[in-house]
Amino acid sequence: MFKIVPRGFPREMWVIFAGDVITSLGMSMVFIFLSVYFNLVLGISLTVLGLIWMATDVSSFFSQIIGGALADHFGRKRLMELSLFLRGAIWVGIGFVDSTSTLAILIVVSGVVASIFWPASSAMVTDIIPHERRAEAFGLWRIGGNLGWGMGAMIGGVLAALSYKLVFIVGGISNIAFGFLVLMLLKETLPSKVDIDKVEQKAKGILNTFKDYRTVLYDRRFVLFVMIGVLIELLYSQSNTTLPVYAVGQNIINTRELGYIWALNGWSIVIFQMSITSYIEKRNISRMLAVGSLIYAMSFLVLLNATGFGMMLLFMSVFTFAEMIIAPIQMTFVANNAPEDMRGRYMGFFSLAWGLGGSTGPFIGGRIIDVYS
């Protein structure tokens, strides 16, 4: 039988799980249909759209680095609350803005605000979950996100057909709802029982907290892992930026079918992620990372030959299988290699993979489509 729901996790983990379901529902609406809206409705070229994504991701990278240090200094909960409430307000505001330039600015700002949530929440999960169960916990976290992602993809297809403003409004409300869950149900988890050296280190102040990123840079094995992550993200970033525009713009599928495609992604992860995680956590991490990367490449070969809904379903099936292998490996590697007093900074620095790959990928992909299509 498939192992879907694990047992024995603390309540805080389930609060994070529930909140991730809620926010991912709204997030999938925004990120799946945003590129379609900008390109096919507003007429913005994919090159310009790629530049917007690049500005968003570059800004988000630096804010994640800062967010990781702040999470280690001020605590996880405060950063999570700040990010969720601000992002929710910005997304609701986007629903009432018609100016293209203003929309672009708000999207960049929302990305910056959103990016401080990830290192804080990841550090919180690492704080509350013992070493031997972290792969399982991060797998569960992905299930929550993808359960919401699958539902949001289908709902977003319906809302986008009615009004794209509804997509942003619902997305904003989902973030605000999770913010209240964090406010009312979660407690701070920043480790307090540390040795004398760590106490003295913290007493140096927030400036030295940022300076301690040098320790991360000296971890050559970790830096190499991040560089590999950049290459993976370069490919993965096409999935919710250029891919929707390509698939809908080339009349391979319509917007409703686009929602179904991404629902398959989310719900497949819900059903199979824990079983796959249980298998790969007993295997060599480097080998599994190589296998997952190869399967990613194979999925895009399927996409090149896609002519209809059926082939797009096949593409997403292969793509999702690769995602289920790579994602928990990445999170587990970071969590297990980060010193207790530097978890936020390690999580924040790992965002380099998302920042560089995620920022350059959409621009490169968009430019290629604009020039050769």
Coordinates of N, CA and C in Angstrom, one line a residue, residues 216-302:
V216 N 29.1 29.4 5.3 CA 28.4 28.7 4.3 C 29.2 28.6 3.0
L217 N 29.9 29.7 2.6 CA 30.7 29.7 1.4 C 31.9 28.8 1.5
Y218 N 32.4 28.6 2.7 CA 33.6 27.7 2.9 C 33.2 26.2 2.9
D219 N 31.9 25.9 2.9 CA 31.4 24.6 2.8 C 31.3 24.2 1.3
R220 N 32.4 23.7 0.8 CA 32.5 23.4 -0.6 C 31.5 22.4 -1.1
R221 N 31.3 21.4 -0.4 CA 30.3 20.4 -0.8 C 29.0 21.0 -0.9
F222 N 28.6 21.8 0.0 CA 27.3 22.4 0.0 C 27.2 23.4 -1.2
V223 N 28.2 24.2 -1.5 CA 28.2 25.1 -2.6 C 28.1 24.4 -3.9
L224 N 28.8 23.2 -4.1 CA 28.7 22.4 -5.3 C 27.2 22.0 -5.4
F225 N 26.6 21.6 -4.3 CA 25.2 21.1 -4.4 C 24.3 22.2 -4.9
V226 N 24.6 23.4 -4.4 CA 23.8 24.6 -4.8 C 24.0 24.9 -6.3
M227 N 25.2 24.7 -6.8 CA 25.4 25.0 -8.2 C 24.7 24.0 -9.1
I228 N 24.6 22.7 -8.7 CA 23.8 21.7 -9.4 C 22.3 22.1 -9.3
G229 N 21.9 22.6 -8.2 CA 20.5 23.1 -8.1 C 20.2 24.2 -9.0
V230 N 21.1 25.1 -9.3 CA 20.9 26.2 -10.3 C 20.6 25.6 -11.7
L231 N 21.3 24.6 -12.1 CA 21.1 24.0 -13.4 C 19.7 23.3 -13.5
I232 N 19.4 22.6 -12.4 CA 18.0 22.0 -12.3 C 16.9 23.0 -12.4
E233 N 17.1 24.1 -11.6 CA 16.1 25.1 -11.6 C 16.0 25.9 -12.9
L234 N 17.1 25.9 -13.7 CA 17.0 26.6 -15.0 C 16.0 25.9 -15.9
L235 N 15.9 24.6 -15.8 CA 15.0 23.8 -16.6 C 13.6 23.9 -16.0
Y236 N 13.5 23.7 -14.6 CA 12.3 23.6 -14.0 C 11.5 24.9 -14.1
S237 N 12.2 26.0 -14.1 CA 11.5 27.3 -14.1 C 10.7 27.6 -15.4
Q238 N 10.9 26.8 -16.4 CA 10.1 26.9 -17.6 C 8.7 26.5 -17.4
S239 N 8.5 25.6 -16.4 CA 7.2 24.9 -16.2 C 6.0 25.8 -16.0
N240 N 6.2 26.9 -15.2 CA 5.1 27.8 -14.9 C 5.3 29.2 -15.5
T241 N 6.2 29.3 -16.4 CA 6.4 30.6 -17.1 C 6.2 30.5 -18.6
T242 N 7.2 30.0 -19.3 CA 7.1 29.9 -20.7 C 6.2 28.7 -21.2
L243 N 6.2 27.6 -20.4 CA 5.4 26.5 -20.8 C 3.9 26.7 -20.9
P244 N 3.2 27.4 -20.0 CA 1.8 27.7 -20.2 C 1.5 28.5 -21.4
V245 N 2.4 29.5 -21.6 CA 2.2 30.4 -22.8 C 2.4 29.6 -24.1
Y246 N 3.4 28.7 -24.1 CA 3.7 27.9 -25.3 C 2.5 26.9 -25.6
A247 N 2.1 26.3 -24.5 CA 1.0 25.2 -24.7 C -0.3 25.9 -25.1
V248 N -0.7 27.0 -24.5 CA -2.0 27.6 -24.8 C -1.8 28.4 -26.1
G249 N -0.7 29.1 -26.3 CA -0.5 30.0 -27.4 C -0.4 29.2 -28.7
Q250 N 0.1 28.0 -28.7 CA 0.3 27.1 -29.8 C -1.0 26.2 -30.0
N251 N -2.0 26.5 -29.2 CA -3.3 25.8 -29.3 C -3.1 24.2 -29.1
I252 N -2.1 23.9 -28.3 CA -2.0 22.5 -27.9 C -3.0 22.1 -26.9
I253 N -3.3 23.0 -26.0 CA -4.4 22.9 -25.0 C -5.0 24.2 -24.7
N254 N -6.2 24.3 -24.1 CA -6.8 25.5 -23.7 C -6.5 25.8 -22.2
T255 N -7.0 26.9 -21.7 CA -6.7 27.3 -20.3 C -7.3 26.3 -19.3
R256 N -8.5 25.8 -19.6 CA -9.1 24.8 -18.7 C -8.3 23.5 -18.6
E257 N -7.8 23.1 -19.8 CA -7.0 21.9 -19.9 C -5.6 22.1 -19.2
L258 N -5.1 23.4 -19.3 CA -3.9 23.7 -18.6 C -4.1 23.5 -17.1
G259 N -5.3 23.9 -16.5 CA -5.6 23.6 -15.1 C -5.6 22.1 -14.8
Y260 N -6.1 21.3 -15.7 CA -6.1 19.9 -15.5 C -4.7 19.3 -15.5
I261 N -3.9 19.8 -16.4 CA -2.5 19.3 -16.5 C -1.8 19.6 -15.1
W262 N -1.9 20.8 -14.6 CA -1.3 21.1 -13.3 C -1.9 20.4 -12.1
A263 N -3.2 20.1 -12.3 CA -3.9 19.3 -11.2 C -3.3 17.9 -11.1
L264 N -3.0 17.3 -12.3 CA -2.3 16.0 -12.3 C -1.0 16.1 -11.6
N265 N -0.2 17.2 -11.8 CA 1.0 17.3 -11.1 C 0.8 17.4 -9.6
G266 N -0.1 18.2 -9.1 CA -0.3 18.3 -7.7 C -0.8 17.1 -7.0
W267 N -1.8 16.5 -7.6 CA -2.4 15.3 -7.0 C -1.6 14.0 -7.1
S268 N -0.7 13.9 -8.1 CA 0.2 12.8 -8.2 C 1.2 12.9 -7.1
I269 N 1.6 14.1 -6.7 CA 2.6 14.2 -5.6 C 1.9 13.9 -4.3
V270 N 0.6 14.3 -4.2 CA -0.1 13.9 -3.0 C -0.2 12.4 -2.8
I271 N -0.4 11.7 -3.8 CA -0.6 10.2 -3.7 C 0.7 9.5 -3.6
F272 N 1.7 9.9 -4.4 CA 2.9 9.1 -4.5 C 4.1 9.6 -3.8
Q273 N 4.1 10.9 -3.3 CA 5.4 11.5 -2.8 C 5.9 10.7 -1.6
M274 N 5.1 10.3 -0.6 CA 5.7 9.7 0.6 C 6.3 8.3 0.3
S275 N 5.6 7.6 -0.7 CA 6.2 6.3 -1.0 C 7.5 6.5 -1.7
I276 N 7.6 7.4 -2.6 CA 8.9 7.7 -3.3 C 9.9 8.2 -2.4
T277 N 9.5 9.0 -1.5 CA 10.5 9.5 -0.5 C 11.0 8.4 0.4
S278 N 10.1 7.5 0.8 CA 10.6 6.4 1.7 C 11.6 5.5 0.9
Y279 N 11.5 5.4 -0.4 CA 12.4 4.6 -1.2 C 13.7 5.4 -1.3
I280 N 13.7 6.6 -1.7 CA 14.9 7.3 -2.1 C 15.8 7.7 -0.9
E281 N 15.1 7.8 0.3 CA 15.9 8.2 1.5 C 16.9 7.1 1.9
K282 N 16.7 5.9 1.4 CA 17.6 4.8 1.7 C 18.7 4.7 0.7
R283 N 18.6 5.5 -0.3 CA 19.6 5.4 -1.5 C 20.6 6.5 -1.4
N284 N 21.6 6.4 -2.3 CA 22.6 7.4 -2.4 C 22.0 8.7 -2.9
I285 N 22.2 9.8 -2.2 CA 21.6 11.1 -2.6 C 22.1 11.6 -4.0
S286 N 23.4 11.5 -4.2 CA 24.0 12.0 -5.5 C 23.4 11.2 -6.6
R287 N 23.3 9.9 -6.5 CA 22.8 9.0 -7.5 C 21.4 9.3 -7.8
M288 N 20.6 9.5 -6.8 CA 19.2 9.8 -7.0 C 19.0 11.2 -7.7
L289 N 19.9 12.1 -7.3 CA 19.8 13.5 -7.9 C 20.1 13.4 -9.4
A290 N 21.0 12.5 -9.8 CA 21.4 12.4 -11.2 C 20.2 11.7 -12.0
V291 N 19.6 10.7 -11.3 CA 18.4 10.0 -12.0 C 17.3 11.0 -12.2
G292 N 17.0 11.8 -11.1 CA 15.9 12.8 -11.2 C 16.2 13.8 -12.3
S293 N 17.4 14.3 -12.4 CA 17.7 15.3 -13.4 C 17.6 14.7 -14.8
L294 N 18.0 13.4 -15.0 CA 17.8 12.8 -16.3 C 16.4 12.7 -16.7
I295 N 15.5 12.3 -15.8 CA 14.1 12.2 -16.0 C 13.5 13.6 -16.4
Y296 N 13.9 14.6 -15.7 CA 13.5 16.0 -16.1 C 13.8 16.2 -17.6
A297 N 15.0 15.9 -18.0 CA 15.3 16.2 -19.4 C 14.5 15.4 -20.3
M298 N 14.2 14.1 -20.0 CA 13.3 13.3 -20.8 C 11.9 13.9 -20.9
S299 N 11.4 14.5 -19.9 CA 10.1 15.0 -19.9 C 9.9 16.2 -21.0
F300 N 11.0 17.0 -21.1 CA 10.9 18.1 -22.0 C 11.1 17.5 -23.5
L301 N 11.7 16.4 -23.7 CA 11.7 15.8 -25.0 C 10.3 15.4 -25.4
V302 N 9.5 14.9 -24.4 CA 8.1 14.6 -24.7 C 7.4 15.8 -25.1

